[in-house]
Each structure stands twice: as structure tokens, then as C-alpha cells.
mmCIF file of C-alpha atoms in Angstrom:
data_model
loop_
_atom_site.group_PDB
_atom_site.id
_atom_site.type_symbol
_atom_site.label_atom_id
_atom_site.label_comp_id
_atom_site.label_asym_id
_atom_site.label_seq_id
_atom_site.Cartn_x
_atom_site.Cartn_y
_atom_site.Cartn_z
ATOM 1 C CA GLY A 17 33.329 -65.090 60.511
ATOM 2 C CA GLY A 18 31.269 -62.062 61.565
ATOM 3 C CA GLY A 19 28.560 -61.938 64.203
ATOM 4 C CA ALA A 20 25.732 -62.873 61.838
ATOM 5 C CA ASP A 21 27.607 -65.924 60.541
ATOM 6 C CA ILE A 22 28.551 -67.124 64.040
ATOM 7 C CA THR A 23 24.990 -66.702 65.305
ATOM 8 C CA ALA A 24 23.501 -68.492 62.302
ATOM 9 C CA ARG A 25 25.867 -71.474 62.571
ATOM 10 C CA THR A 26 25.338 -71.820 66.315
ATOM 11 C CA ILE A 27 21.545 -71.865 65.959
ATOM 12 C CA ALA A 28 21.673 -74.095 62.852
ATOM 13 C CA GLN A 29 23.458 -76.805 64.869
ATOM 14 C CA LYS A 30 20.653 -76.795 67.428
ATOM 15 C CA LEU A 31 17.907 -76.833 64.787
ATOM 16 C CA SER A 32 19.623 -79.724 62.975
ATOM 17 C CA ALA A 33 19.648 -81.745 66.190
ATOM 18 C CA ALA A 34 16.042 -80.863 67.082
ATOM 19 C CA TRP A 35 14.628 -81.713 63.648
ATOM 20 C CA ASN A 36 17.041 -84.474 62.639
ATOM 21 C CA GLN A 37 17.555 -82.532 59.423
ATOM 22 C CA GLN A 38 20.654 -80.707 58.240
ATOM 23 C CA VAL A 39 20.235 -76.933 58.380
ATOM 24 C CA ILE A 40 22.644 -75.253 55.965
ATOM 25 C CA VAL A 41 23.991 -71.723 56.392
ATOM 26 C CA ASN A 42 24.330 -69.961 53.027
ATOM 27 C CA ASN A 43 26.140 -66.629 53.301
ATOM 28 C CA ARG A 44 25.062 -64.222 50.547
ATOM 29 C CA ALA A 45 27.180 -61.099 50.969
ATOM 30 C CA GLY A 46 26.711 -57.878 49.051
ATOM 31 C CA ALA A 47 25.179 -54.409 49.378
ATOM 32 C CA GLY A 48 25.361 -54.560 53.153
ATOM 33 C CA GLY A 49 22.998 -57.526 53.414
ATOM 34 C CA THR A 50 20.306 -56.400 50.990
ATOM 35 C CA VAL A 51 21.376 -59.004 48.406
ATOM 36 C CA GLY A 52 20.712 -61.832 50.850
ATOM 37 C CA LEU A 53 17.377 -60.415 51.960
ATOM 38 C CA ASP A 54 16.252 -59.909 48.374
ATOM 39 C CA ILE A 55 17.014 -63.559 47.614
ATOM 40 C CA GLY A 56 15.204 -64.689 50.767
ATOM 41 C CA ALA A 57 12.161 -62.559 50.036
ATOM 42 C CA HIS A 58 11.594 -64.477 46.780
ATOM 43 C CA ALA A 59 11.981 -67.962 48.287
ATOM 44 C CA THR A 60 9.071 -70.381 48.635
ATOM 45 C CA PRO A 61 7.275 -69.621 51.958
ATOM 46 C CA ASP A 62 7.194 -73.240 53.178
ATOM 47 C CA GLY A 63 9.554 -72.910 56.147
ATOM 48 C CA TYR A 64 12.542 -74.476 54.382
ATOM 49 C CA THR A 65 14.217 -71.116 53.718
ATOM 50 C CA LEU A 66 14.856 -68.762 56.639
ATOM 51 C CA ILE A 67 16.560 -65.385 56.501
ATOM 52 C CA GLU A 68 18.825 -64.126 59.251
ATOM 53 C CA ALA A 69 18.926 -60.335 59.023
ATOM 54 C CA SER A 70 20.804 -57.692 60.929
ATOM 55 C CA MET A 71 19.080 -54.484 61.926
ATOM 56 C CA GLY A 72 20.538 -52.713 58.858
ATOM 57 C CA PRO A 73 18.873 -54.354 55.858
ATOM 58 C CA LEU A 74 15.695 -55.086 57.796
ATOM 59 C CA THR A 75 15.073 -51.727 59.498
ATOM 60 C CA VAL A 76 17.568 -49.077 58.344
ATOM 61 C CA ASP A 77 17.946 -49.473 54.577
ATOM 62 C CA VAL A 78 14.346 -48.499 53.867
ATOM 63 C CA SER A 79 15.409 -45.004 54.988
ATOM 64 C CA LEU A 80 18.780 -45.059 53.197
ATOM 65 C CA TYR A 81 17.849 -46.222 49.697
ATOM 66 C CA ARG A 82 15.174 -45.011 47.309
ATOM 67 C CA ASN A 83 15.036 -48.250 45.317
ATOM 68 C CA LEU A 84 15.307 -51.017 47.909
ATOM 69 C CA PRO A 85 14.301 -54.275 46.136
ATOM 70 C CA TYR A 86 12.001 -55.362 48.978
ATOM 71 C CA ASP A 87 9.674 -53.897 51.585
ATOM 72 C CA PRO A 88 10.875 -54.903 55.086
ATOM 73 C CA VAL A 89 7.331 -55.159 56.455
ATOM 74 C CA ARG A 90 5.361 -56.410 53.436
ATOM 75 C CA ASP A 91 7.814 -58.964 52.014
ATOM 76 C CA PHE A 92 8.848 -60.944 55.111
ATOM 77 C CA THR A 93 7.240 -63.099 57.780
ATOM 78 C CA PRO A 94 8.680 -62.184 61.203
ATOM 79 C CA ILE A 95 9.843 -65.273 63.115
ATOM 80 C CA ALA A 96 12.205 -64.529 66.009
ATOM 81 C CA ARG A 97 14.159 -61.600 67.445
ATOM 82 C CA GLY A 98 17.378 -63.494 68.076
ATOM 83 C CA VAL A 99 20.361 -61.751 69.665
ATOM 84 C CA THR A 100 22.019 -58.472 70.476
ATOM 85 C CA ALA A 101 25.591 -58.232 69.207
ATOM 86 C CA LEU A 102 27.737 -55.866 71.231
ATOM 87 C CA ASN A 103 29.888 -53.343 69.370
ATOM 88 C CA VAL A 104 33.201 -51.884 70.459
ATOM 89 C CA LEU A 105 35.125 -48.862 69.165
ATOM 90 C CA VAL A 106 38.576 -50.134 68.142
ATOM 91 C CA VAL A 107 41.513 -48.308 66.540
ATOM 92 C CA HIS A 108 44.757 -49.302 64.849
ATOM 93 C CA PRO A 109 47.703 -49.175 67.314
ATOM 94 C CA SER A 110 49.500 -46.646 65.109
ATOM 95 C CA LEU A 111 46.818 -44.071 65.898
ATOM 96 C CA PRO A 112 48.164 -41.934 68.795
ATOM 97 C CA VAL A 113 44.991 -42.065 70.898
ATOM 98 C CA ASN A 114 44.115 -44.018 74.034
ATOM 99 C CA SER A 115 40.662 -42.671 74.827
ATOM 100 C CA VAL A 116 37.533 -41.366 73.126
ATOM 101 C CA LYS A 117 38.392 -37.781 74.111
ATOM 102 C CA GLU A 118 41.849 -38.147 72.545
ATOM 103 C CA LEU A 119 40.236 -39.581 69.397
ATOM 104 C CA ILE A 120 37.918 -36.578 69.136
ATOM 105 C CA ALA A 121 40.824 -34.171 69.636
ATOM 106 C CA TYR A 122 42.871 -35.973 66.969
ATOM 107 C CA ALA A 123 39.957 -35.969 64.520
ATOM 108 C CA LYS A 124 39.428 -32.233 65.005
ATOM 109 C CA ALA A 125 43.137 -31.527 64.575
ATOM 110 C CA ASN A 126 43.350 -33.741 61.480
ATOM 111 C CA PRO A 127 40.103 -33.200 59.536
ATOM 112 C CA GLY A 128 39.505 -35.722 56.781
ATOM 113 C CA ARG A 129 42.413 -37.991 57.758
ATOM 114 C CA LEU A 130 40.474 -40.635 59.688
ATOM 115 C CA ASN A 131 38.674 -43.451 57.840
ATOM 116 C CA PHE A 132 36.261 -45.711 59.704
ATOM 117 C CA GLY A 133 35.301 -49.049 58.222
ATOM 118 C CA SER A 134 31.960 -50.831 58.444
ATOM 119 C CA SER A 135 30.317 -54.083 57.421
ATOM 120 C CA GLY A 136 28.261 -52.121 54.893
ATOM 121 C CA ALA A 137 26.216 -48.968 54.402
ATOM 122 C CA GLY A 138 23.369 -48.819 56.876
ATOM 123 C CA ARG A 139 24.783 -51.416 59.232
ATOM 124 C CA ALA A 140 25.089 -50.708 62.964
ATOM 125 C CA ASP A 141 28.807 -49.959 62.704
ATOM 126 C CA HIS A 142 28.166 -47.444 59.906
ATOM 127 C CA LEU A 143 25.399 -45.673 61.835
ATOM 128 C CA ALA A 144 27.584 -45.661 64.944
ATOM 129 C CA GLY A 145 30.275 -43.808 63.012
ATOM 130 C CA GLU A 146 27.816 -41.316 61.562
ATOM 131 C CA MET A 147 26.279 -40.730 64.989
ATOM 132 C CA PHE A 148 29.784 -40.228 66.411
ATOM 133 C CA ASN A 149 30.507 -37.651 63.694
ATOM 134 C CA THR A 150 27.313 -35.755 64.520
ATOM 135 C CA LEU A 151 27.494 -35.841 68.315
ATOM 136 C CA ALA A 152 31.253 -35.310 68.612
ATOM 137 C CA GLY A 153 31.389 -32.626 65.938
ATOM 138 C CA VAL A 154 34.022 -34.383 63.810
ATOM 139 C CA LYS A 155 34.215 -35.586 60.216
ATOM 140 C CA MET A 156 35.522 -39.093 59.648
ATOM 141 C CA GLN A 157 35.212 -40.749 56.239
ATOM 142 C CA HIS A 158 33.077 -43.905 55.980
ATOM 143 C CA VAL A 159 34.560 -46.896 54.116
ATOM 144 C CA PRO A 160 31.957 -49.682 53.592
ATOM 145 C CA TYR A 161 32.969 -53.338 53.184
ATOM 146 C CA LYS A 162 31.082 -56.521 52.281
ATOM 147 C CA GLY A 163 31.063 -57.637 55.908
ATOM 148 C CA GLY A 164 32.673 -57.087 59.274
ATOM 149 C CA ALA A 165 35.441 -59.636 58.740
ATOM 150 C CA PRO A 166 37.037 -57.982 55.642
ATOM 151 C CA ALA A 167 36.774 -54.589 57.359
ATOM 152 C CA MET A 168 38.672 -56.006 60.324
ATOM 153 C CA VAL A 169 41.392 -57.385 58.023
ATOM 154 C CA ASP A 170 41.985 -53.874 56.677
ATOM 155 C CA LEU A 171 41.986 -52.349 60.159
ATOM 156 C CA VAL A 172 44.615 -54.821 61.361
ATOM 157 C CA GLY A 173 46.604 -54.097 58.197
ATOM 158 C CA GLY A 174 46.427 -50.334 58.786
ATOM 159 C CA SER A 175 44.438 -49.428 55.657
ATOM 160 C CA ILE A 176 41.749 -47.816 57.841
ATOM 161 C CA GLN A 177 42.081 -46.314 61.304
ATOM 162 C CA LEU A 178 39.016 -47.437 63.280
ATOM 163 C CA ILE A 179 35.807 -49.491 63.340
ATOM 164 C CA PHE A 180 32.761 -49.602 65.604
ATOM 165 C CA ALA A 181 33.051 -53.385 65.304
ATOM 166 C CA THR A 182 30.996 -56.248 66.659
ATOM 167 C CA VAL A 183 32.818 -57.863 69.568
ATOM 168 C CA SER A 184 32.729 -61.238 67.810
ATOM 169 C CA THR A 185 34.698 -59.773 64.901
ATOM 170 C CA ALA A 186 37.152 -57.822 67.055
ATOM 171 C CA VAL A 187 37.795 -59.946 70.146
ATOM 172 C CA SER A 188 40.666 -62.112 68.835
ATOM 173 C CA SER A 189 42.568 -59.106 67.471
ATOM 174 C CA ILE A 190 42.001 -57.231 70.742
ATOM 175 C CA LYS A 191 43.449 -60.125 72.748
ATOM 176 C CA THR A 192 46.554 -60.298 70.532
ATOM 177 C CA GLY A 193 47.103 -56.534 70.654
ATOM 178 C CA LYS A 194 46.621 -56.011 66.920
ATOM 179 C CA ILE A 195 43.955 -53.372 67.615
ATOM 180 C CA ARG A 196 43.201 -51.124 70.601
ATOM 181 C CA PRO A 197 39.714 -50.904 72.165
ATOM 182 C CA LEU A 198 38.531 -47.528 73.437
ATOM 183 C CA ALA A 199 34.862 -47.949 74.401
ATOM 184 C CA VAL A 200 31.660 -49.955 73.916
ATOM 185 C CA THR A 201 28.760 -48.512 71.929
ATOM 186 C CA THR A 202 26.005 -49.747 74.243
ATOM 187 C CA ALA A 203 24.186 -47.601 76.800
ATOM 188 C CA HIS A 204 25.770 -49.579 79.665
ATOM 189 C CA ARG A 205 29.125 -51.255 80.306
ATOM 190 C CA VAL A 206 29.362 -54.960 79.468
ATOM 191 C CA GLU A 207 30.726 -57.931 81.426
ATOM 192 C CA LEU A 208 33.077 -59.018 78.650
ATOM 193 C CA PHE A 209 35.024 -55.728 78.830
ATOM 194 C CA PRO A 210 34.252 -54.299 82.285
ATOM 195 C CA GLU A 211 37.208 -51.916 82.065
ATOM 196 C CA LEU A 212 35.899 -50.196 78.927
ATOM 197 C CA PRO A 213 33.619 -47.160 79.308
ATOM 198 C CA THR A 214 30.669 -46.560 77.064
ATOM 199 C CA VAL A 215 31.196 -44.032 74.278
ATOM 200 C CA ALA A 216 28.651 -41.818 76.041
ATOM 201 C CA GLU A 217 30.431 -41.733 79.390
ATOM 202 C CA ALA A 218 33.823 -41.410 77.659
ATOM 203 C CA GLY A 219 32.942 -38.063 76.131
ATOM 204 C CA VAL A 220 29.982 -38.280 73.718
ATOM 205 C CA PRO A 221 26.755 -37.839 75.746
ATOM 206 C CA GLY A 222 23.661 -39.375 74.167
ATOM 207 C CA PHE A 223 25.574 -41.906 72.088
ATOM 208 C CA ALA A 224 24.167 -45.483 72.059
ATOM 209 C CA VAL A 225 23.887 -48.020 69.238
ATOM 210 C CA ASP A 226 22.374 -51.481 69.701
ATOM 211 C CA ASN A 227 23.127 -54.059 66.990
ATOM 212 C CA TRP A 228 20.894 -57.116 66.631
ATOM 213 C CA TYR A 229 20.179 -60.125 64.408
ATOM 214 C CA GLY A 230 16.724 -61.580 63.861
ATOM 215 C CA PHE A 231 15.082 -64.316 61.802
ATOM 216 C CA THR A 232 12.379 -63.973 59.180
ATOM 217 C CA GLY A 233 10.921 -65.992 56.346
ATOM 218 C CA PRO A 234 9.419 -65.069 52.979
ATOM 219 C CA ARG A 235 5.990 -63.424 52.992
ATOM 220 C CA GLY A 236 3.095 -65.824 53.432
ATOM 221 C CA MET A 237 4.558 -68.515 55.699
ATOM 222 C CA PRO A 238 1.838 -70.513 57.501
ATOM 223 C CA LYS A 239 1.310 -69.392 61.090
ATOM 224 C CA GLU A 240 1.799 -72.863 62.585
ATOM 225 C CA ILE A 241 5.180 -73.265 60.883
ATOM 226 C CA THR A 242 6.251 -69.767 61.890
ATOM 227 C CA HIS A 243 5.404 -70.403 65.553
ATOM 228 C CA LYS A 244 7.134 -73.806 65.517
ATOM 229 C CA ILE A 245 10.381 -72.332 64.186
ATOM 230 C CA HIS A 246 10.090 -69.390 66.587
ATOM 231 C CA GLY A 247 9.913 -71.812 69.523
ATOM 232 C CA GLU A 248 12.911 -73.845 68.367
ATOM 233 C CA ILE A 249 15.077 -70.757 67.831
ATOM 234 C CA ASN A 250 14.192 -69.386 71.271
ATOM 235 C CA ARG A 251 14.918 -72.769 72.889
ATOM 236 C CA ALA A 252 18.281 -72.879 71.130
ATOM 237 C CA LEU A 253 19.198 -69.425 72.358
ATOM 238 C CA GLU A 254 18.174 -70.212 75.939
ATOM 239 C CA SER A 255 20.274 -73.406 76.139
ATOM 240 C CA PRO A 256 23.247 -72.967 78.524
ATOM 241 C CA ASP A 257 25.911 -74.086 76.029
ATOM 242 C CA VAL A 258 24.723 -71.630 73.377
ATOM 243 C CA LYS A 259 24.544 -68.790 75.912
ATOM 244 C CA THR A 260 28.081 -69.501 77.097
ATOM 245 C CA ARG A 261 29.539 -69.778 73.593
ATOM 246 C CA LEU A 262 27.915 -66.603 72.295
ATOM 247 C CA ALA A 263 28.617 -64.567 75.453
ATOM 248 C CA GLN A 264 32.355 -65.096 74.937
ATOM 249 C CA LEU A 265 31.925 -63.250 71.630
ATOM 250 C CA GLY A 266 29.761 -60.429 72.960
ATOM 251 C CA ILE A 267 26.518 -61.882 71.562
ATOM 252 C CA LEU A 268 23.580 -62.050 73.988
ATOM 253 C CA PRO A 269 20.137 -63.685 73.541
ATOM 254 C CA PHE A 270 17.389 -61.097 73.160
ATOM 255 C CA THR A 271 14.221 -63.069 72.479
ATOM 256 C CA LEU A 272 10.606 -61.960 72.217
ATOM 257 C CA PRO A 273 7.565 -64.082 73.194
ATOM 258 C CA THR A 274 5.915 -64.351 69.753
ATOM 259 C CA PRO A 275 6.608 -63.784 66.056
ATOM 260 C CA GLU A 276 3.986 -61.040 66.148
ATOM 261 C CA ALA A 277 5.949 -59.222 68.868
ATOM 262 C CA PHE A 278 9.002 -59.345 66.629
ATOM 263 C CA GLY A 279 6.940 -57.855 63.812
ATOM 264 C CA ASP A 280 5.971 -54.945 66.054
ATOM 265 C CA TYR A 281 9.612 -54.533 67.080
ATOM 266 C CA ILE A 282 10.709 -54.311 63.429
ATOM 267 C CA LYS A 283 8.200 -51.517 62.799
ATOM 268 C CA SER A 284 9.394 -49.583 65.851
ATOM 269 C CA GLU A 285 13.030 -49.931 64.757
ATOM 270 C CA ILE A 286 12.196 -48.665 61.254
ATOM 271 C CA ALA A 287 10.706 -45.510 62.791
ATOM 272 C CA LYS A 288 13.655 -45.091 65.176
ATOM 273 C CA TYR A 289 16.364 -45.335 62.533
ATOM 274 C CA ALA A 290 14.491 -43.175 60.062
ATOM 275 C CA ARG A 291 15.154 -40.345 62.529
ATOM 276 C CA VAL A 292 18.822 -41.342 62.991
ATOM 277 C CA VAL A 293 19.457 -41.468 59.226
ATOM 278 C CA LYS A 294 17.817 -38.066 58.703
ATOM 279 C CA GLU A 295 19.620 -36.355 61.580
ATOM 280 C CA SER A 296 23.044 -37.800 60.705
ATOM 281 C CA GLY A 297 22.797 -37.207 56.963
ATOM 282 C CA ALA A 298 23.744 -40.859 56.323
#
């Protein structure tokens, strides 16, 4: 039910129709996504197994873990840079804060009492929390989960106090008042929540975290197959019905012109987050 699952199922429907073949989504949770990528890396590179990866396991974890079971550049064939998934800072209603500045003041007055959940170590929501700690000068405890959906269940239940959640995971609970949104993590305000400030303008200058999902295959996929799948994924994401459906969940198409361009993007993101991980102490 998280952003990666929703994106995968939406695109799979379009690929099934285009190819007249059923495309099956197989969620393999665990270790913040590295379990799924490890399985995908060892699949046969014939185009029948694709891997949807978030920015975490594909570009961040190489800086977080000493013994990652795959190399994000060597072991995958880049296919398509798919979507950007917007994140929003949400808190449990029992927390007596209504703005980012009030959250910072509460965290400073109550050191060690705030727990922020994430979809896993190294994911965008984890790095957002660590960046918030660093830039705001607070210390909140990270609680990793096996995905955004179980983290949201615990937030609604009051077991944790806040999440830098993907909009797709948080939107239904926001609408029903089960959680309270304070700000978006992007560099600019978003149409879906025009009333919400960015974390940066709400009191943490320099804060910005962009979450994304992309598609790869195992190392060694033939170029013609890679380019064919790249084209179909981009066409799916540019179709009006897909755009409308995903936009309602804070997921926006962010395509690149070629698989090779996506490969270059992955390398640039690895370098970017290596700095973030080092500076934050994550």
C-alpha cells in the first residue's frame, strides 16, 4: 500500500495491456528494500524480471552499509527513472504542536522523547528525519519499519510521534484527521497541499528531500530490450489517466529520455547522498 507498490501496480496494468501479457507485482519487503534488490540482481537478464527501486536501496545504502549484497552500478541495468513521490511531515494528534517551529521547540524541551518512523534505514523518510535532526539541532530517535504502510499504522496508533511520510501513504489518514500534517519536504510547495509550507520555509533553512522510484533490470540485459521497456514505462507514465491517478497520491512522473541518462542520474545520486549520510551521521 505504499508509494512503491502503488506505482508498480499502476504501471504494471499499462504494461499488461501494451504487451498482452500479465505483469505481476511481487513485493519483497525486508532490510529497507535491499532484500528485493538482491533477489532482482540475481535474476535472468532477459527482460522478464524488472526491479522497481526507491532511491534508498539503489543510491543511499551503498554509503550506509559495509556489506551490501550488490553493487548499485555494477549489478543492475538502468531502465527508467519513473516518478517522484512527495513526502509530508505528519505527527500524531496527541503531540501538542501545530507547526515546524513548535515541533522543534518541543523536541528541544523534551530531548529523547520523540520517535520518528520510516519505511526502512536509508529510505527518504529516514534521511529526512536525520537531516531534520542535524539542521534543526534536535535529537529524535529513528524507528525503522519494513515499509511505509506499517510505519503509518503505528503512527495512527500512537506508538510513534511523527513520520516524514510519502503522501500516498499518509493522505487517507490526513483526510480523516487521524494524523496532522505540518509541512512538505520538497524544495517548493505542492498543488496537492497548497496550504502546507515547505520544511525549509517553516523554520529549517536548507532542508529538502526528494523521494523517487525507478526501474532497473539485472546486469547484462540486451540494449534493445532495455530501450523497449524504457519506452513503454515512459508512455505509461505520460498517459492522462495514470497522471491523474498518481497525482491524487502525491506521485508525479519524472522521466528521463534514455536508460543511459537514468544510469548517469543514479551515479549522481550516489555521490549526493554519500555526503548527506556522512554529514548527518546516519
